């Protein structure tokens, strides 16, 4: 009887050892037959031998044999699963060479205008400017009238403006944001205003839709020297610390005095080349002191506040920075062009 108990333990140990050695499905099947075979399995034989045991001991030993049977069954099933999953990875490895180099996904890149726009904004943000915006569809008042471009003003070039109705236009510049900003806030403030603008104009340096960045600083005792210092710092940040700046007298209806701002040619450093038409200078910005008329139009007292404003074209800066000669390249979505800016 305890003879049988010892046998059960011995069988358990032998099975466990044998199972450890099994490496393939075929060997596992053989092991199963050896232990659980219907006709002549080891467990089957044990059950047969139970009959020779006394009635009192039979239930206990019967349970022990059943436990063994379950253990063997479970262990065999577990091993079968393990072998199967091992086998499938084995198959995979045979079908594909995991040591081959992978295919890198193609990376997109920022549009060159986006890059320049972002750089411009960053430079001013570092100087404490806030970013402001307004609608691209604008009333005559904000786009023209309030900026000193009265109805019959010669600077209103009818040819250039897209009219939606008599009183509504696609804004021709970002200067409209100046008016909204001044109406909505109290000085002092410094703001940068990037955005799309529209003009009826199309050739290799003009596009009917393009981008501008406007700047406006208003406070007490803001002077022309502030304007000059700010723009010089900005241009050195944008084009490099060797960049020189030059102001030429100019005219804008919303600034007085007004200036055209040039930088030393970024191609030849000022020596003279094709890009700067041998002048050594490139025109880059319009700027000036906010005209008292504009302050009056937004309800500010020009005796108390003063300020400066400027505006520049993003496409022009990008064309100069990257040496692009045709503005249309920006809008054609040609990957051969765009992928050069990764
Ligand atoms: N609005 C002008 C343009 O579109 C650019 C400009 C010039 C903006 C002088 C200004 C400025 O704020 O002071 O050509």
mmCIF file with all atom_site columns, N, CA and C in Angstrom, residues 55-112:
data_model
loop_
_atom_site.group_PDB
_atom_site.id
_atom_site.type_symbol
_atom_site.label_atom_id
_atom_site.label_alt_id
_atom_site.label_comp_id
_atom_site.label_asym_id
_atom_site.label_entity_id
_atom_site.label_seq_id
_atom_site.pdbx_PDB_ins_code
_atom_site.Cartn_x
_atom_site.Cartn_y
_atom_site.Cartn_z
_atom_site.occupancy
_atom_site.B_iso_or_equiv
_atom_site.pdbx_formal_charge
_atom_site.auth_seq_id
_atom_site.auth_comp_id
_atom_site.auth_asym_id
_atom_site.auth_atom_id
_atom_site.pdbx_PDB_model_num
ATOM 1   N N  . UNK A 1 55  ? -9.737  -2.212 0.933   1.00 0.00 ? 55  UNK A N  1
ATOM 2   C CA . UNK A 1 55  ? -10.850 -1.283 0.801   1.00 0.00 ? 55  UNK A CA 1
ATOM 3   C C  . UNK A 1 55  ? -10.641 0.005  1.556   1.00 0.00 ? 55  UNK A C  1
ATOM 4   N N  . UNK A 1 56  ? -10.013 -0.107 2.763   1.00 0.00 ? 56  UNK A N  1
ATOM 5   C CA . UNK A 1 56  ? -9.828  1.070  3.621   1.00 0.00 ? 56  UNK A CA 1
ATOM 6   C C  . UNK A 1 56  ? -8.865  2.074  2.990   1.00 0.00 ? 56  UNK A C  1
ATOM 7   N N  . UNK A 1 57  ? -7.840  1.518  2.363   1.00 0.00 ? 57  UNK A N  1
ATOM 8   C CA . UNK A 1 57  ? -6.805  2.414  1.812   1.00 0.00 ? 57  UNK A CA 1
ATOM 9   C C  . UNK A 1 57  ? -7.164  2.938  0.409   1.00 0.00 ? 57  UNK A C  1
ATOM 10  N N  . UNK A 1 58  ? -8.087  2.267  -0.217  1.00 0.00 ? 58  UNK A N  1
ATOM 11  C CA . UNK A 1 58  ? -8.359  2.566  -1.627  1.00 0.00 ? 58  UNK A CA 1
ATOM 12  C C  . UNK A 1 58  ? -8.762  4.040  -1.893  1.00 0.00 ? 58  UNK A C  1
ATOM 13  N N  . UNK A 1 59  ? -9.701  4.607  -1.070  1.00 0.00 ? 59  UNK A N  1
ATOM 14  C CA . UNK A 1 59  ? -10.101 5.996  -1.387  1.00 0.00 ? 59  UNK A CA 1
ATOM 15  C C  . UNK A 1 59  ? -8.922  6.958  -1.381  1.00 0.00 ? 59  UNK A C  1
ATOM 16  N N  . UNK A 1 60  ? -8.067  6.862  -0.368  1.00 0.00 ? 60  UNK A N  1
ATOM 17  C CA . UNK A 1 60  ? -6.942  7.783  -0.244  1.00 0.00 ? 60  UNK A CA 1
ATOM 18  C C  . UNK A 1 60  ? -5.986  7.642  -1.416  1.00 0.00 ? 60  UNK A C  1
ATOM 19  N N  . UNK A 1 61  ? -5.658  6.390  -1.722  1.00 0.00 ? 61  UNK A N  1
ATOM 20  C CA . UNK A 1 61  ? -4.707  6.156  -2.810  1.00 0.00 ? 61  UNK A CA 1
ATOM 21  C C  . UNK A 1 61  ? -5.335  6.523  -4.159  1.00 0.00 ? 61  UNK A C  1
ATOM 22  N N  . UNK A 1 62  ? -6.655  6.289  -4.246  1.00 0.00 ? 62  UNK A N  1
ATOM 23  C CA . UNK A 1 62  ? -7.369  6.663  -5.473  1.00 0.00 ? 62  UNK A CA 1
ATOM 24  C C  . UNK A 1 62  ? -7.241  8.162  -5.744  1.00 0.00 ? 62  UNK A C  1
ATOM 25  N N  . UNK A 1 63  ? -7.413  8.919  -4.666  1.00 0.00 ? 63  UNK A N  1
ATOM 26  C CA . UNK A 1 63  ? -7.280  10.369 -4.819  1.00 0.00 ? 63  UNK A CA 1
ATOM 27  C C  . UNK A 1 63  ? -5.862  10.753 -5.261  1.00 0.00 ? 63  UNK A C  1
ATOM 28  N N  . UNK A 1 64  ? -4.885  10.081 -4.650  1.00 0.00 ? 64  UNK A N  1
ATOM 29  C CA . UNK A 1 64  ? -3.485  10.382 -4.994  1.00 0.00 ? 64  UNK A CA 1
ATOM 30  C C  . UNK A 1 64  ? -3.225  10.113 -6.476  1.00 0.00 ? 64  UNK A C  1
ATOM 31  N N  . UNK A 1 65  ? -3.781  9.020  -6.990  1.00 0.00 ? 65  UNK A N  1
ATOM 32  C CA . UNK A 1 65  ? -3.582  8.702  -8.418  1.00 0.00 ? 65  UNK A CA 1
ATOM 33  C C  . UNK A 1 65  ? -4.265  9.773  -9.291  1.00 0.00 ? 65  UNK A C  1
ATOM 34  N N  . UNK A 1 66  ? -5.465  10.187 -8.869  1.00 0.00 ? 66  UNK A N  1
ATOM 35  C CA . UNK A 1 66  ? -6.173  11.216 -9.633  1.00 0.00 ? 66  UNK A CA 1
ATOM 36  C C  . UNK A 1 66  ? -5.392  12.532 -9.667  1.00 0.00 ? 66  UNK A C  1
ATOM 37  N N  . UNK A 1 67  ? -4.838  12.892 -8.521  1.00 0.00 ? 67  UNK A N  1
ATOM 38  C CA . UNK A 1 67  ? -4.023  14.121 -8.476  1.00 0.00 ? 67  UNK A CA 1
ATOM 39  C C  . UNK A 1 67  ? -2.857  14.028 -9.459  1.00 0.00 ? 67  UNK A C  1
ATOM 40  N N  . UNK A 1 68  ? -2.231  12.853 -9.454  1.00 0.00 ? 68  UNK A N  1
ATOM 41  C CA . UNK A 1 68  ? -1.101  12.640 -10.377 1.00 0.00 ? 68  UNK A CA 1
ATOM 42  C C  . UNK A 1 68  ? -1.569  12.809 -11.824 1.00 0.00 ? 68  UNK A C  1
ATOM 43  N N  . UNK A 1 69  ? -2.722  12.198 -12.100 1.00 0.00 ? 69  UNK A N  1
ATOM 44  C CA . UNK A 1 69  ? -3.256  12.261 -13.463 1.00 0.00 ? 69  UNK A CA 1
ATOM 45  C C  . UNK A 1 69  ? -3.473  13.726 -13.884 1.00 0.00 ? 69  UNK A C  1
ATOM 46  N N  . UNK A 1 70  ? -4.096  14.509 -12.968 1.00 0.00 ? 70  UNK A N  1
ATOM 47  C CA . UNK A 1 70  ? -4.344  15.928 -13.270 1.00 0.00 ? 70  UNK A CA 1
ATOM 48  C C  . UNK A 1 70  ? -3.048  16.694 -13.485 1.00 0.00 ? 70  UNK A C  1
ATOM 49  N N  . UNK A 1 71  ? -2.099  16.443 -12.580 1.00 0.00 ? 71  UNK A N  1
ATOM 50  C CA . UNK A 1 71  ? -0.825  17.140 -12.703 1.00 0.00 ? 71  UNK A CA 1
ATOM 51  C C  . UNK A 1 71  ? -0.195  16.857 -14.057 1.00 0.00 ? 71  UNK A C  1
ATOM 52  N N  . UNK A 1 72  ? -0.195  15.569 -14.426 1.00 0.00 ? 72  UNK A N  1
ATOM 53  C CA . UNK A 1 72  ? 0.424   15.183 -15.696 1.00 0.00 ? 72  UNK A CA 1
ATOM 54  C C  . UNK A 1 72  ? -0.316  15.844 -16.867 1.00 0.00 ? 72  UNK A C  1
ATOM 55  N N  . UNK A 1 73  ? -1.629  15.811 -16.792 1.00 0.00 ? 73  UNK A N  1
ATOM 56  C CA . UNK A 1 73  ? -2.420  16.397 -17.883 1.00 0.00 ? 73  UNK A CA 1
ATOM 57  C C  . UNK A 1 73  ? -2.130  17.897 -18.046 1.00 0.00 ? 73  UNK A C  1
ATOM 58  N N  . UNK A 1 74  ? -2.192  18.581 -16.902 1.00 0.00 ? 74  UNK A N  1
ATOM 59  C CA . UNK A 1 74  ? -1.954  20.029 -16.945 1.00 0.00 ? 74  UNK A CA 1
ATOM 60  C C  . UNK A 1 74  ? -0.548  20.364 -17.448 1.00 0.00 ? 74  UNK A C  1
ATOM 61  N N  . UNK A 1 75  ? 0.407   19.622 -16.927 1.00 0.00 ? 75  UNK A N  1
ATOM 62  C CA . UNK A 1 75  ? 1.795   19.895 -17.329 1.00 0.00 ? 75  UNK A CA 1
ATOM 63  C C  . UNK A 1 75  ? 1.982   19.670 -18.827 1.00 0.00 ? 75  UNK A C  1
ATOM 64  N N  . UNK A 1 76  ? 1.334   18.611 -19.341 1.00 0.00 ? 76  UNK A N  1
ATOM 65  C CA . UNK A 1 76  ? 1.465   18.320 -20.777 1.00 0.00 ? 76  UNK A CA 1
ATOM 66  C C  . UNK A 1 76  ? 0.829   19.433 -21.615 1.00 0.00 ? 76  UNK A C  1
ATOM 67  N N  . UNK A 1 77  ? -0.354  19.927 -21.178 1.00 0.00 ? 77  UNK A N  1
ATOM 68  C CA . UNK A 1 77  ? -1.030  20.985 -21.924 1.00 0.00 ? 77  UNK A CA 1
ATOM 69  C C  . UNK A 1 77  ? -0.196  22.274 -21.930 1.00 0.00 ? 77  UNK A C  1
ATOM 70  N N  . UNK A 1 78  ? 0.339   22.595 -20.763 1.00 0.00 ? 78  UNK A N  1
ATOM 71  C CA . UNK A 1 78  ? 1.170   23.795 -20.645 1.00 0.00 ? 78  UNK A CA 1
ATOM 72  C C  . UNK A 1 78  ? 2.366   23.731 -21.585 1.00 0.00 ? 78  UNK A C  1
ATOM 73  N N  . UNK A 1 79  ? 2.999   22.575 -21.566 1.00 0.00 ? 79  UNK A N  1
ATOM 74  C CA . UNK A 1 79  ? 4.190   22.409 -22.405 1.00 0.00 ? 79  UNK A CA 1
ATOM 75  C C  . UNK A 1 79  ? 3.816   22.525 -23.885 1.00 0.00 ? 79  UNK A C  1
ATOM 76  N N  . UNK A 1 80  ? 2.625   21.965 -24.210 1.00 0.00 ? 80  UNK A N  1
ATOM 77  C CA . UNK A 1 80  ? 2.178   22.025 -25.598 1.00 0.00 ? 80  UNK A CA 1
ATOM 78  C C  . UNK A 1 80  ? 2.032   23.480 -26.053 1.00 0.00 ? 80  UNK A C  1
ATOM 79  N N  . UNK A 1 81  ? 1.394   24.297 -25.213 1.00 0.00 ? 81  UNK A N  1
ATOM 80  C CA . UNK A 1 81  ? 1.229   25.734 -25.532 1.00 0.00 ? 81  UNK A CA 1
ATOM 81  C C  . UNK A 1 81  ? 2.594   26.392 -25.735 1.00 0.00 ? 81  UNK A C  1
ATOM 82  N N  . UNK A 1 82  ? 3.490   26.108 -24.791 1.00 0.00 ? 82  UNK A N  1
ATOM 83  C CA . UNK A 1 82  ? 4.818   26.732 -24.839 1.00 0.00 ? 82  UNK A CA 1
ATOM 84  C C  . UNK A 1 82  ? 5.528   26.359 -26.138 1.00 0.00 ? 82  UNK A C  1
ATOM 85  N N  . UNK A 1 83  ? 5.436   25.066 -26.483 1.00 0.00 ? 83  UNK A N  1
ATOM 86  C CA . UNK A 1 83  ? 6.119   24.627 -27.709 1.00 0.00 ? 83  UNK A CA 1
ATOM 87  C C  . UNK A 1 83  ? 5.501   25.282 -28.943 1.00 0.00 ? 83  UNK A C  1
ATOM 88  N N  . UNK A 1 84  ? 4.167   25.394 -28.928 1.00 0.00 ? 84  UNK A N  1
ATOM 89  C CA . UNK A 1 84  ? 3.484   25.977 -30.097 1.00 0.00 ? 84  UNK A CA 1
ATOM 90  C C  . UNK A 1 84  ? 3.907   27.432 -30.318 1.00 0.00 ? 84  UNK A C  1
ATOM 91  N N  . UNK A 1 85  ? 3.890   28.235 -29.238 1.00 0.00 ? 85  UNK A N  1
ATOM 92  C CA . UNK A 1 85  ? 4.249   29.650 -29.432 1.00 0.00 ? 85  UNK A CA 1
ATOM 93  C C  . UNK A 1 85  ? 5.716   29.755 -29.814 1.00 0.00 ? 85  UNK A C  1
ATOM 94  N N  . UNK A 1 86  ? 6.539   28.908 -29.241 1.00 0.00 ? 86  UNK A N  1
ATOM 95  C CA . UNK A 1 86  ? 7.963   28.903 -29.607 1.00 0.00 ? 86  UNK A CA 1
ATOM 96  C C  . UNK A 1 86  ? 8.106   28.575 -31.073 1.00 0.00 ? 86  UNK A C  1
ATOM 97  N N  . UNK A 1 87  ? 7.282   27.616 -31.515 1.00 0.00 ? 87  UNK A N  1
ATOM 98  C CA . UNK A 1 87  ? 7.351   27.182 -32.899 1.00 0.00 ? 87  UNK A CA 1
ATOM 99  C C  . UNK A 1 87  ? 6.962   28.314 -33.843 1.00 0.00 ? 87  UNK A C  1
ATOM 100 N N  . UNK A 1 88  ? 5.926   29.133 -33.462 1.00 0.00 ? 88  UNK A N  1
ATOM 101 C CA . UNK A 1 88  ? 5.496   30.184 -34.392 1.00 0.00 ? 88  UNK A CA 1
ATOM 102 C C  . UNK A 1 88  ? 6.554   31.277 -34.516 1.00 0.00 ? 88  UNK A C  1
ATOM 103 N N  . UNK A 1 89  ? 7.214   31.644 -33.408 1.00 0.00 ? 89  UNK A N  1
ATOM 104 C CA . UNK A 1 89  ? 8.287   32.639 -33.582 1.00 0.00 ? 89  UNK A CA 1
ATOM 105 C C  . UNK A 1 89  ? 9.394   32.037 -34.419 1.00 0.00 ? 89  UNK A C  1
ATOM 106 N N  . UNK A 1 90  ? 9.604   30.726 -34.237 1.00 0.00 ? 90  UNK A N  1
ATOM 107 C CA . UNK A 1 90  ? 10.621  30.065 -35.056 1.00 0.00 ? 90  UNK A CA 1
ATOM 108 C C  . UNK A 1 90  ? 10.285  30.209 -36.529 1.00 0.00 ? 90  UNK A C  1
ATOM 109 N N  . UNK A 1 91  ? 9.013   30.022 -36.864 1.00 0.00 ? 91  UNK A N  1
ATOM 110 C CA . UNK A 1 91  ? 8.565   30.160 -38.255 1.00 0.00 ? 91  UNK A CA 1
ATOM 111 C C  . UNK A 1 91  ? 8.831   31.556 -38.781 1.00 0.00 ? 91  UNK A C  1
ATOM 112 N N  . UNK A 1 92  ? 8.461   32.560 -37.950 1.00 0.00 ? 92  UNK A N  1
ATOM 113 C CA . UNK A 1 92  ? 8.645   33.951 -38.341 1.00 0.00 ? 92  UNK A CA 1
ATOM 114 C C  . UNK A 1 92  ? 10.088  34.229 -38.679 1.00 0.00 ? 92  UNK A C  1
ATOM 115 N N  . UNK A 1 93  ? 10.931  33.775 -37.765 1.00 0.00 ? 93  UNK A N  1
ATOM 116 C CA . UNK A 1 93  ? 12.353  34.045 -37.971 1.00 0.00 ? 93  UNK A CA 1
ATOM 117 C C  . UNK A 1 93  ? 12.844  33.439 -39.274 1.00 0.00 ? 93  UNK A C  1
ATOM 118 N N  . UNK A 1 94  ? 12.253  32.302 -39.620 1.00 0.00 ? 94  UNK A N  1
ATOM 119 C CA . UNK A 1 94  ? 12.676  31.680 -40.858 1.00 0.00 ? 94  UNK A CA 1
ATOM 120 C C  . UNK A 1 94  ? 12.187  32.479 -42.061 1.00 0.00 ? 94  UNK A C  1
ATOM 121 N N  . UNK A 1 95  ? 10.958  33.098 -41.965 1.00 0.00 ? 95  UNK A N  1
ATOM 122 C CA . UNK A 1 95  ? 10.368  33.779 -43.122 1.00 0.00 ? 95  UNK A CA 1
ATOM 123 C C  . UNK A 1 95  ? 10.955  35.171 -43.353 1.00 0.00 ? 95  UNK A C  1
ATOM 124 N N  . UNK A 1 96  ? 11.262  35.910 -42.255 1.00 0.00 ? 96  UNK A N  1
ATOM 125 C CA . UNK A 1 96  ? 11.823  37.248 -42.475 1.00 0.00 ? 96  UNK A CA 1
ATOM 126 C C  . UNK A 1 96  ? 13.136  37.407 -41.733 1.00 0.00 ? 96  UNK A C  1
ATOM 127 N N  . UNK A 1 97  ? 14.039  38.138 -42.352 1.00 0.00 ? 97  UNK A N  1
ATOM 128 C CA . UNK A 1 97  ? 15.351  38.337 -41.765 1.00 0.00 ? 97  UNK A CA 1
ATOM 129 C C  . UNK A 1 97  ? 15.303  39.565 -40.857 1.00 0.00 ? 97  UNK A C  1
ATOM 130 N N  . UNK A 1 98  ? 15.246  39.284 -39.544 1.00 0.00 ? 98  UNK A N  1
ATOM 131 C CA . UNK A 1 98  ? 15.094  40.393 -38.598 1.00 0.00 ? 98  UNK A CA 1
ATOM 132 C C  . UNK A 1 98  ? 16.362  41.230 -38.473 1.00 0.00 ? 98  UNK A C  1
ATOM 133 N N  . UNK A 1 99  ? 17.436  40.786 -39.088 1.00 0.00 ? 99  UNK A N  1
ATOM 134 C CA . UNK A 1 99  ? 18.670  41.578 -38.994 1.00 0.00 ? 99  UNK A CA 1
ATOM 135 C C  . UNK A 1 99  ? 18.771  42.601 -40.125 1.00 0.00 ? 99  UNK A C  1
ATOM 136 N N  . UNK A 1 100 ? 17.812  42.531 -41.099 1.00 0.00 ? 100 UNK A N  1
ATOM 137 C CA . UNK A 1 100 ? 17.844  43.525 -42.186 1.00 0.00 ? 100 UNK A CA 1
ATOM 138 C C  . UNK A 1 100 ? 17.578  44.915 -41.626 1.00 0.00 ? 100 UNK A C  1
ATOM 139 N N  . UNK A 1 101 ? 18.197  45.972 -42.183 1.00 0.00 ? 101 UNK A N  1
ATOM 140 C CA . UNK A 1 101 ? 17.922  47.335 -41.701 1.00 0.00 ? 101 UNK A CA 1
ATOM 141 C C  . UNK A 1 101 ? 16.470  47.713 -41.977 1.00 0.00 ? 101 UNK A C  1
ATOM 142 N N  . UNK A 1 102 ? 15.838  48.490 -41.090 1.00 0.00 ? 102 UNK A N  1
ATOM 143 C CA . UNK A 1 102 ? 14.441  48.869 -41.243 1.00 0.00 ? 102 UNK A CA 1
ATOM 144 C C  . UNK A 1 102 ? 14.261  49.947 -42.293 1.00 0.00 ? 102 UNK A C  1
ATOM 145 N N  . UNK A 1 103 ? 13.009  50.198 -42.665 1.00 0.00 ? 103 UNK A N  1
ATOM 146 C CA . UNK A 1 103 ? 12.702  51.281 -43.604 1.00 0.00 ? 103 UNK A CA 1
ATOM 147 C C  . UNK A 1 103 ? 12.295  52.504 -42.779 1.00 0.00 ? 103 UNK A C  1
ATOM 148 N N  . UNK A 1 104 ? 13.075  53.574 -42.851 1.00 0.00 ? 104 UNK A N  1
ATOM 149 C CA . UNK A 1 104 ? 12.781  54.756 -42.043 1.00 0.00 ? 104 UNK A CA 1
ATOM 150 C C  . UNK A 1 104 ? 11.538  55.457 -42.580 1.00 0.00 ? 104 UNK A C  1
ATOM 151 N N  . UNK A 1 105 ? 10.605  55.865 -41.708 1.00 0.00 ? 105 UNK A N  1
ATOM 152 C CA . UNK A 1 105 ? 9.438   56.605 -42.192 1.00 0.00 ? 105 UNK A CA 1
ATOM 153 C C  . UNK A 1 105 ? 9.888   57.967 -42.706 1.00 0.00 ? 105 UNK A C  1
ATOM 154 N N  . UNK A 1 106 ? 9.221   58.446 -43.779 1.00 0.00 ? 106 UNK A N  1
ATOM 155 C CA . UNK A 1 106 ? 9.605   59.751 -44.316 1.00 0.00 ? 106 UNK A CA 1
ATOM 156 C C  . UNK A 1 106 ? 9.150   60.861 -43.383 1.00 0.00 ? 106 UNK A C  1
ATOM 157 N N  . UNK A 1 107 ? 10.043  61.760 -43.062 1.00 0.00 ? 107 UNK A N  1
ATOM 158 C CA . UNK A 1 107 ? 9.697   62.850 -42.152 1.00 0.00 ? 107 UNK A CA 1
ATOM 159 C C  . UNK A 1 107 ? 9.271   64.075 -42.948 1.00 0.00 ? 107 UNK A C  1
ATOM 160 N N  . UNK A 1 108 ? 8.242   64.763 -42.472 1.00 0.00 ? 108 UNK A N  1
ATOM 161 C CA . UNK A 1 108 ? 7.850   66.017 -43.089 1.00 0.00 ? 108 UNK A CA 1
ATOM 162 C C  . UNK A 1 108 ? 8.740   67.129 -42.562 1.00 0.00 ? 108 UNK A C  1
ATOM 163 N N  . UNK A 1 109 ? 8.507   68.346 -43.009 1.00 0.00 ? 109 UNK A N  1
ATOM 164 C CA . UNK A 1 109 ? 9.294   69.463 -42.494 1.00 0.00 ? 109 UNK A CA 1
ATOM 165 C C  . UNK A 1 109 ? 8.409   70.701 -42.428 1.00 0.00 ? 109 UNK A C  1
ATOM 166 N N  . UNK A 1 110 ? 8.837   71.668 -41.657 1.00 0.00 ? 110 UNK A N  1
ATOM 167 C CA . UNK A 1 110 ? 8.077   72.910 -41.585 1.00 0.00 ? 110 UNK A CA 1
ATOM 168 C C  . UNK A 1 110 ? 8.243   73.676 -42.896 1.00 0.00 ? 110 UNK A C  1
ATOM 169 N N  . UNK A 1 111 ? 7.174   74.327 -43.315 1.00 0.00 ? 111 UNK A N  1
ATOM 170 C CA . UNK A 1 111 ? 7.230   75.162 -44.514 1.00 0.00 ? 111 UNK A CA 1
ATOM 171 C C  . UNK A 1 111 ? 8.184   76.329 -44.241 1.00 0.00 ? 111 UNK A C  1
ATOM 172 N N  . UNK A 1 112 ? 9.005   76.706 -45.245 1.00 0.00 ? 112 UNK A N  1
ATOM 173 C CA . UNK A 1 112 ? 9.971   77.784 -45.006 1.00 0.00 ? 112 UNK A CA 1
ATOM 174 C C  . UNK A 1 112 ? 9.329   79.076 -44.473 1.00 0.00 ? 112 UNK A C  1
#
